[in-house]
Amino acid sequence: MKMELSRLIRNAKRIVFFTGAGISAESGIPTFRGKDGLWNRYSPAELATFEAFLNDSLKIWKWYLYRMWLIAKAQPNPGHTAIAEFEKLFSGKVIVVTQNVDGLHEEAGSVKVLELHGNIFEGKCRFCGAFYSKERFSEIFPIASKCFLKNLSESDFKEKILKGLSEDSLPVCPVCGELVGPGVVWFGEVLPEDVLSQAFSVSKGSDLFFSVGTSALVQPAASLPIVAKESGAVLVEVNPEETFLSKQCDFVFRGSAAKVLPSILKEVKNI
Ligand code: BV8
Ligand code: ZN
C-alpha cells in the first residue's frame, strides 16, 4: 500500500493535508470528540458561540485562556513535522488546510497553511468587526500572549490568572469599547471568506488529499474532502478510528498521525 501511495505522492502536482484536532492530540491538546474530548465536558453551543459569550464572557474567556495555556505549553509532534517536510520536499505542491486554531503547523515549519477556523492567539471584535493579530492582541490582552502563558506552571496559571480574572480585566476593543473575543470562528459564524474560497479551490484542484485526525463532522470544512474526491483526487485517511469519510477513501491508515505520516515520508524518500 505504502509503495503505491509513495509513487502517487512523487507524481502528484498538488497535495492537500486537511487536518483536525487529532493531529495535535499527541502534542497534549485534547481533541473535541475523543474520550476526554473538550466537547464531552462542555457542549460546543455552550462555549463556542457568540450567544454564550454575550451571556457570560468571563466564563468563555476562562475556557479560552485555559486552552491558550495548554497550546502555549505544547510542541509540534512528528505528525506536524512530517507535513512540513513534505512541503519542503515537494516545494509549491503541498498546502495545509486546518480546522485547528493552535498554530502548531506553522510552528513545525509549514508555510502554506489555511486556518479555516482562525487562530486562538488572535482577537476579533464581533461588535465592530475589528480584527487583532497575535502581536496586537497581546498588547490589548497581555495575559493572553503565548510567550507569557508558556512560562506559567499549572498552579500559577490557575491561581494567578484564572482565579484573578474578572469582568473588568477582559480585553476591551480600542475601536468601539466593547469586549473582544478570541480570533476563532464560533458555531453559527461564517468562516473567513478568502480562506474558505482558497480551501475549496485547492481541494478541487488537488490530486492527492490527506484527511488527518478529523472526524469530518463540522461544516463547511467537512465538505472539502468530498469536493476533492468528486474532482478526481485520491483520498487518504490517517485516523486510528473509523469516520464518516472512511468509506470514500482510497487509502486508510488506522494509526496515529505522529507515527503514520513520518513512515509514509520515509517510504517516499526511499523510492
Ligand atoms: C457556519 C473553532 C454559516 C472554535 C470550530 C446541521 C448540519 C450541517 C451543519 C450545521 C448544522 N447545524 C449547524 C451547522 C453548522 C455548524 C456545524 O457544522 N455543526 C456540526 C456540529 C453539525 N457549522 C458552523 O456553525 C460553521 N459556521 O456554518 O456558518 C452559518 C452562519 C449562520 C447560520 C448558519 C450557518 C462554523 C464551524 C466552526 C466552529 N468552530 N473551532 C474553537 O476551537 O473553540 S469547530 C471545532 O470542532 C474544530 O475547529 C473542528 O472543526 C471541530 C472538531 O472536529 P475535529 O477537529 O475533527 O476533532 P474531533 O475531536 O471531532 O475528531 C478528532 C479525530 O481525530 C477523531 O476522529 C479521532 O479518532 C482522531 N484522532 C485522535 N487521536 C489521533 C487522531 N487522528 C490521528 N492521530 C491521532 N493521534
Ligand atoms: Zn470593536
Tab-separated table of C-alpha atoms and ligand atoms in Angstrom:
chain	number	residue	atom	x	y	z
A	1	MET	CA	0.000	0.000	0.000
A	2	LYS	CA	2.698	2.472	1.036
A	3	MET	CA	4.745	1.780	-2.120
A	4	GLU	CA	1.807	2.531	-4.384
A	5	LEU	CA	0.962	5.654	-2.363
A	6	SER	CA	4.591	6.793	-2.421
A	7	ARG	CA	4.557	6.666	-6.221
A	8	LEU	CA	1.339	8.703	-6.261
A	9	ILE	CA	2.935	11.260	-3.920
A	10	ARG	CA	6.058	11.523	-6.120
A	11	ASN	CA	3.929	12.118	-9.239
A	12	ALA	CA	1.392	14.420	-7.562
A	13	LYS	CA	1.038	18.067	-8.735
A	14	ARG	CA	-0.998	19.281	-5.770
A	15	ILE	CA	-1.184	17.645	-2.327
A	16	VAL	CA	-3.594	18.861	0.370
A	17	PHE	CA	-3.214	17.944	4.050
A	18	PHE	CA	-6.635	18.532	5.680
A	19	THR	CA	-6.182	18.320	9.451
A	20	GLY	CA	-8.255	18.317	12.641
A	21	ALA	CA	-7.748	18.045	16.384
A	22	GLY	CA	-6.364	14.510	16.114
A	23	ILE	CA	-3.025	15.714	14.700
A	24	SER	CA	-2.478	17.822	17.835
A	25	ALA	CA	-3.575	15.100	20.275
A	26	GLU	CA	-0.001	13.792	20.611
A	27	SER	CA	1.106	17.337	21.474
A	28	GLY	CA	-1.077	17.137	24.582
A	29	ILE	CA	-4.052	19.143	23.246
A	30	PRO	CA	-7.356	17.340	23.869
A	31	THR	CA	-9.471	16.637	20.786
A	32	PHE	CA	-13.128	17.684	20.700
A	33	ARG	CA	-14.927	14.379	20.456
A	34	GLY	CA	-12.260	11.963	21.755
A	35	LYS	CA	-12.905	10.138	25.092
A	36	ASP	CA	-11.554	13.083	27.147
A	37	GLY	CA	-12.580	15.445	24.342
A	38	LEU	CA	-13.384	19.083	25.051
A	39	TRP	CA	-16.946	18.677	23.715
A	40	ASN	CA	-17.570	15.798	26.142
A	41	ARG	CA	-17.029	18.060	29.119
A	42	TYR	CA	-18.758	21.112	27.663
A	43	SER	CA	-21.127	21.382	24.665
A	44	PRO	CA	-19.896	23.439	21.715
A	45	ALA	CA	-23.029	25.563	21.829
A	46	GLU	CA	-22.314	26.333	25.495
A	47	LEU	CA	-18.848	27.746	24.893
A	48	ALA	CA	-18.053	28.277	21.198
A	49	THR	CA	-20.878	30.652	20.177
A	50	PHE	CA	-21.386	34.433	20.283
A	51	GLU	CA	-24.553	33.904	22.324
A	52	ALA	CA	-22.558	32.098	25.035
A	53	PHE	CA	-20.053	34.985	25.010
A	54	LEU	CA	-22.843	37.548	25.436
A	55	ASN	CA	-24.334	35.521	28.295
A	56	ASP	CA	-21.113	35.018	30.263
A	57	SER	CA	-17.958	36.466	28.668
A	58	LEU	CA	-15.892	35.778	31.831
A	59	LYS	CA	-16.655	32.007	31.665
A	60	ILE	CA	-15.895	31.932	27.942
A	61	TRP	CA	-12.627	33.806	28.373
A	62	LYS	CA	-11.580	31.454	31.222
A	63	TRP	CA	-12.172	28.473	28.903
A	64	TYR	CA	-10.201	30.010	26.025
A	65	LEU	CA	-7.364	31.130	28.315
A	66	TYR	CA	-7.155	27.544	29.624
A	67	ARG	CA	-6.907	26.224	26.047
A	68	MET	CA	-4.401	29.002	25.157
A	69	TRP	CA	-2.254	27.984	28.151
A	70	LEU	CA	-2.400	24.274	27.053
A	71	ILE	CA	-1.438	25.243	23.491
A	72	ALA	CA	1.307	27.655	24.639
A	73	LYS	CA	2.917	24.737	26.540
A	74	ALA	CA	2.574	22.350	23.566
A	75	GLN	CA	5.201	21.472	20.921
A	76	PRO	CA	4.533	20.315	17.358
A	77	ASN	CA	4.799	16.491	17.107
A	78	PRO	CA	6.296	14.243	14.360
A	79	GLY	CA	2.949	14.407	12.512
A	80	HIS	CA	3.209	18.201	12.138
A	81	THR	CA	6.919	17.934	11.312
A	82	ALA	CA	6.378	15.306	8.603
A	83	ILE	CA	3.843	17.554	6.838
A	84	ALA	CA	6.292	20.487	6.960
A	85	GLU	CA	8.958	18.192	5.441
A	86	PHE	CA	6.584	17.111	2.650
A	87	GLU	CA	6.176	20.803	1.834
A	88	LYS	CA	9.969	21.260	1.640
A	89	LEU	CA	10.432	18.033	-0.346
A	90	PHE	CA	7.711	18.910	-2.878
A	91	SER	CA	8.002	22.689	-2.845
A	92	GLY	CA	4.984	24.518	-4.231
A	93	LYS	CA	2.885	21.339	-4.374
A	94	VAL	CA	1.821	20.978	-0.732
A	95	ILE	CA	-0.722	23.040	1.230
A	96	VAL	CA	-2.204	22.553	4.710
A	97	VAL	CA	-5.913	23.231	5.278
A	98	THR	CA	-6.526	23.015	9.033
A	99	GLN	CA	-9.506	23.250	11.361
A	100	ASN	CA	-7.098	23.679	14.276
A	101	VAL	CA	-6.701	27.057	15.983
A	102	ASP	CA	-3.416	26.100	17.730
A	103	GLY	CA	-0.906	27.330	15.114
A	104	LEU	CA	1.238	24.167	15.526
A	105	HIS	CA	1.560	23.610	11.756
A	106	GLU	CA	3.291	26.986	11.336
A	107	GLU	CA	5.396	26.271	14.433
A	108	ALA	CA	6.520	22.989	12.808
A	109	GLY	CA	7.692	24.934	9.749
A	110	SER	CA	4.714	24.632	7.395
A	111	VAL	CA	4.483	27.799	5.264
A	112	LYS	CA	1.310	27.425	3.187
A	113	VAL	CA	-1.379	26.961	5.856
A	114	LEU	CA	-5.076	27.897	5.588
A	115	GLU	CA	-6.573	28.323	9.091
A	116	LEU	CA	-10.273	27.669	8.398
A	117	HIS	CA	-11.410	28.305	11.976
A	118	GLY	CA	-8.984	31.112	12.843
A	119	ASN	CA	-6.217	31.227	15.485
A	120	ILE	CA	-6.727	31.222	19.272
A	121	PHE	CA	-3.963	33.819	19.911
A	122	GLU	CA	-5.638	36.426	17.664
A	123	GLY	CA	-8.542	38.685	18.693
A	124	LYS	CA	-11.820	39.510	16.945
A	125	CYS	CA	-14.429	42.146	17.964
A	126	ARG	CA	-17.863	40.856	16.992
A	127	PHE	CA	-19.391	44.303	17.603
A	128	CYS	CA	-17.405	46.439	15.141
A	129	GLY	CA	-15.640	43.666	13.204
A	130	ALA	CA	-12.123	44.797	14.184
A	131	PHE	CA	-9.513	42.020	13.859
A	132	TYR	CA	-6.373	41.878	16.041
A	133	SER	CA	-3.226	39.974	15.041
A	134	LYS	CA	-1.322	37.892	17.647
A	135	GLU	CA	1.139	40.735	18.236
A	136	ARG	CA	-1.525	43.475	18.516
A	137	PHE	CA	-3.821	41.305	20.661
A	138	SER	CA	-1.087	40.550	23.196
A	139	GLU	CA	-0.780	44.338	23.663
A	140	ILE	CA	-4.548	44.614	24.300
A	141	PHE	CA	-4.681	41.473	26.492
A	142	PRO	CA	-1.131	40.772	27.774
A	143	ILE	CA	-2.049	37.689	29.876
A	144	ALA	CA	-3.263	36.001	26.642
A	145	SER	CA	0.121	36.221	24.941
A	146	LYS	CA	1.757	32.883	24.114
A	147	CYS	CA	5.189	33.790	25.482
A	148	PHE	CA	3.628	34.875	28.802
A	149	LEU	CA	1.445	31.770	29.177
A	150	LYS	CA	4.098	29.215	28.190
A	151	ASN	CA	6.227	30.076	31.244
A	152	LEU	CA	3.390	29.554	33.720
A	153	SER	CA	3.105	26.346	35.776
A	154	GLU	CA	-0.403	24.840	36.084
A	155	SER	CA	-0.794	26.109	39.663
A	156	ASP	CA	0.459	29.614	38.760
A	157	PHE	CA	-1.897	29.690	35.771
A	158	LYS	CA	-4.873	28.590	37.866
A	159	GLU	CA	-4.007	30.656	40.960
A	160	LYS	CA	-2.685	33.866	39.410
A	161	ILE	CA	-4.525	34.033	36.067
A	162	LEU	CA	-7.818	32.165	36.184
A	163	LYS	CA	-8.657	32.968	39.796
A	164	GLY	CA	-7.661	36.629	39.338
A	165	LEU	CA	-9.674	37.124	36.159
A	166	SER	CA	-12.678	39.476	36.461
A	167	GLU	CA	-15.090	41.210	34.048
A	168	ASP	CA	-13.047	44.427	34.110
A	169	SER	CA	-9.766	42.665	33.248
A	170	LEU	CA	-11.195	41.331	29.970
A	171	PRO	CA	-9.930	42.771	26.641
A	172	VAL	CA	-11.709	45.967	25.506
A	173	CYS	CA	-11.848	46.899	21.813
A	174	PRO	CA	-9.817	50.102	21.175
A	175	VAL	CA	-12.184	50.885	18.259
A	176	CYS	CA	-15.667	50.500	19.785
A	177	GLY	CA	-15.058	49.901	23.516
A	178	GLU	CA	-16.920	46.554	23.532
A	179	LEU	CA	-15.388	43.261	24.738
A	180	VAL	CA	-13.064	41.497	22.250
A	181	GLY	CA	-13.374	37.723	21.779
A	182	PRO	CA	-10.800	35.129	20.659
A	183	GLY	CA	-9.849	35.130	16.935
A	184	VAL	CA	-11.579	31.786	16.277
A	185	VAL	CA	-14.711	31.007	14.212
A	186	TRP	CA	-17.596	30.187	16.516
A	187	PHE	CA	-20.552	27.922	15.580
A	188	GLY	CA	-23.087	29.921	13.596
A	189	GLU	CA	-20.337	32.300	12.431
A	190	VAL	CA	-19.193	32.344	8.830
A	191	LEU	CA	-15.622	31.320	8.029
A	192	PRO	CA	-13.159	33.917	6.648
A	193	GLU	CA	-14.356	34.180	3.018
A	194	ASP	CA	-10.945	34.353	1.332
A	195	VAL	CA	-9.590	31.404	3.325
A	196	LEU	CA	-12.703	29.297	2.612
A	197	SER	CA	-12.720	30.006	-1.115
A	198	GLN	CA	-8.987	29.200	-1.314
A	199	ALA	CA	-9.628	25.956	0.594
A	200	PHE	CA	-12.334	24.915	-1.861
A	201	SER	CA	-10.259	25.768	-4.915
A	202	VAL	CA	-7.101	23.924	-3.722
A	203	SER	CA	-9.248	20.924	-2.756
A	204	LYS	CA	-10.954	20.912	-6.180
A	205	GLY	CA	-7.554	21.102	-7.877
A	206	SER	CA	-5.831	18.502	-5.698
A	207	ASP	CA	-4.785	15.071	-6.999
A	208	LEU	CA	-3.894	13.779	-3.517
A	209	PHE	CA	-5.954	14.727	-0.441
A	210	PHE	CA	-4.887	13.576	3.039
A	211	SER	CA	-7.543	13.764	5.803
A	212	VAL	CA	-5.590	13.584	9.067
A	213	GLY	CA	-7.037	13.454	12.599
A	214	THR	CA	-10.521	14.732	11.860
A	215	SER	CA	-13.981	13.256	12.399
A	216	ALA	CA	-15.028	15.426	9.414
A	217	LEU	CA	-18.338	16.396	11.036
A	218	VAL	CA	-18.172	20.185	11.117
A	219	GLN	CA	-19.409	22.117	8.065
A	220	PRO	CA	-18.394	23.637	5.729
A	221	ALA	CA	-14.889	22.170	6.399
A	222	ALA	CA	-16.208	18.595	6.162
A	223	SER	CA	-17.253	19.195	2.537
A	224	LEU	CA	-13.645	19.724	1.389
A	225	PRO	CA	-12.669	16.017	1.178
A	226	ILE	CA	-15.909	15.339	-0.725
A	227	VAL	CA	-15.235	18.155	-3.194
A	228	ALA	CA	-11.700	16.806	-3.686
A	229	LYS	CA	-12.988	13.261	-4.286
A	230	GLU	CA	-15.604	14.485	-6.755
A	231	SER	CA	-12.907	16.284	-8.737
A	232	GLY	CA	-10.831	13.112	-9.014
A	233	ALA	CA	-8.419	13.366	-6.081
A	234	VAL	CA	-7.089	10.231	-4.359
A	235	LEU	CA	-8.323	10.363	-0.723
A	236	VAL	CA	-6.077	9.146	2.094
A	237	GLU	CA	-7.308	8.946	5.712
A	238	VAL	CA	-4.978	8.853	8.725
A	239	ASN	CA	-7.044	8.173	11.847
A	240	PRO	CA	-6.963	5.435	14.498
A	241	GLU	CA	-10.764	5.329	14.303
A	242	GLU	CA	-13.381	4.917	11.551
A	243	THR	CA	-15.026	8.150	10.385
A	244	PHE	CA	-17.876	9.085	8.035
A	245	LEU	CA	-15.224	9.669	5.406
A	246	SER	CA	-13.501	6.270	5.625
A	247	LYS	CA	-15.684	4.572	3.016
A	248	GLN	CA	-14.843	7.226	0.440
A	249	CYS	CA	-11.076	6.858	0.961
A	250	ASP	CA	-8.685	5.079	-1.419
A	251	PHE	CA	-6.096	4.547	1.329
A	252	VAL	CA	-6.862	4.252	5.070
A	253	PHE	CA	-4.160	4.189	7.761
A	254	ARG	CA	-5.655	3.162	11.143
A	255	GLY	CA	-2.938	4.708	13.230
A	256	SER	CA	-1.772	7.945	14.828
A	257	ALA	CA	-0.615	10.923	12.769
A	258	ALA	CA	2.734	11.106	14.616
A	259	LYS	CA	3.543	7.507	13.575
A	260	VAL	CA	1.901	7.130	10.163
A	261	LEU	CA	2.969	10.401	8.472
A	262	PRO	CA	6.733	10.062	9.224
A	263	SER	CA	6.638	6.457	7.952
A	264	ILE	CA	4.953	7.490	4.682
A	265	LEU	CA	7.550	10.296	4.325
A	266	LYS	CA	10.387	7.793	4.887
A	267	GLU	CA	8.921	5.474	2.238
A	268	VAL	CA	8.632	8.339	-0.260
A	269	LYS	CA	12.232	9.384	0.348
A	270	ASN	CA	13.460	5.802	-0.229
A	271	ILE	CA	11.920	5.239	-3.671
B	1	BV8	C1	-21.411	28.114	9.671
B	1	BV8	C2	-13.131	26.980	16.432
B	1	BV8	C3	-22.713	29.521	8.289
B	1	BV8	C4	-13.674	27.330	17.780
B	1	BV8	C5	-14.688	25.356	15.485
B	1	BV8	C6	-26.512	20.920	10.646
B	1	BV8	C7	-25.985	20.304	9.568
B	1	BV8	C8	-24.829	20.822	8.984
B	1	BV8	C9	-24.193	21.958	9.509
B	1	BV8	C10	-24.745	22.539	10.591
B	1	BV8	C11	-25.869	22.041	11.153
B	1	BV8	N1	-26.168	22.831	12.198
B	1	BV8	C12	-25.232	23.794	12.313
B	1	BV8	C13	-24.389	23.620	11.331
B	1	BV8	C14	-23.294	24.415	11.077
B	1	BV8	C15	-22.116	24.075	12.030
B	1	BV8	C16	-21.782	22.607	12.073
B	1	BV8	O1	-21.166	22.059	11.187
B	1	BV8	N2	-22.179	21.964	13.209
B	1	BV8	C17	-21.883	20.499	13.338
B	1	BV8	C18	-21.541	20.243	14.803
B	1	BV8	C19	-23.074	19.724	12.870
B	1	BV8	N3	-21.055	24.807	11.426
B	1	BV8	C20	-20.920	26.110	11.765
B	1	BV8	O2	-21.580	26.682	12.614
B	1	BV8	C21	-19.863	26.849	10.979
B	1	BV8	N4	-20.386	28.113	10.533
B	1	BV8	O3	-21.976	27.116	9.277
B	1	BV8	O4	-21.703	29.391	9.280
B	1	BV8	C22	-23.881	29.774	9.054
B	1	BV8	C23	-23.980	31.029	9.615
B	1	BV8	C24	-25.179	31.343	10.219
B	1	BV8	C25	-26.166	30.336	10.414
B	1	BV8	C26	-25.991	29.061	9.900
B	1	BV8	C27	-24.828	28.776	9.205
B	1	BV8	C28	-18.650	27.175	11.891
B	1	BV8	C29	-17.978	25.912	12.288
B	1	BV8	C30	-16.661	26.249	13.031
B	1	BV8	C31	-16.826	26.109	14.513
B	1	BV8	N5	-15.540	26.313	15.184
B	1	BV8	N6	-13.485	25.582	16.082
B	1	BV8	C32	-12.903	26.652	18.900
B	1	BV8	O5	-11.991	25.849	18.600
B	1	BV8	O6	-13.215	26.978	20.049
B	1	BV8	S1	-15.117	23.721	15.082
B	1	BV8	C33	-14.015	22.707	16.005
B	1	BV8	O7	-14.676	21.468	16.108
B	1	BV8	C34	-12.698	22.401	15.341
B	1	BV8	O8	-12.141	23.512	14.686
B	1	BV8	C35	-13.068	21.277	14.379
B	1	BV8	O9	-13.581	21.810	13.190
B	1	BV8	C36	-14.203	20.593	15.100
B	1	BV8	C37	-13.680	19.385	15.778
B	1	BV8	O10	-13.543	18.402	14.795
B	1	BV8	P1	-12.134	17.622	14.651
B	1	BV8	O11	-11.034	18.609	14.549
B	1	BV8	O12	-12.311	16.632	13.588
B	1	BV8	O13	-11.950	16.945	16.103
B	1	BV8	P2	-12.751	15.689	16.701
B	1	BV8	O14	-12.425	15.639	18.128
B	1	BV8	O15	-14.179	15.724	16.265
B	1	BV8	O16	-12.090	14.431	15.945
B	1	BV8	C38	-10.728	14.145	16.175
B	1	BV8	C39	-10.432	12.934	15.291
B	1	BV8	O17	-9.033	12.664	15.422
B	1	BV8	C40	-11.187	11.687	15.709
B	1	BV8	O18	-11.728	11.072	14.536
B	1	BV8	C41	-10.106	10.801	16.351
B	1	BV8	O19	-10.320	9.422	16.070
B	1	BV8	C42	-8.854	11.281	15.635
B	1	BV8	N7	-7.603	11.126	16.397
B	1	BV8	C43	-7.463	11.126	17.744
B	1	BV8	N8	-6.122	10.999	18.066
B	1	BV8	C44	-5.454	10.939	16.862
B	1	BV8	C45	-6.395	11.052	15.801
B	1	BV8	N9	-6.044	11.035	14.495
B	1	BV8	C46	-4.702	10.912	14.213
B	1	BV8	N10	-3.733	10.827	15.183
B	1	BV8	C47	-4.074	10.818	16.495
B	1	BV8	N11	-3.127	10.727	17.427
B	2	ZN	ZN	-14.976	46.682	18.398
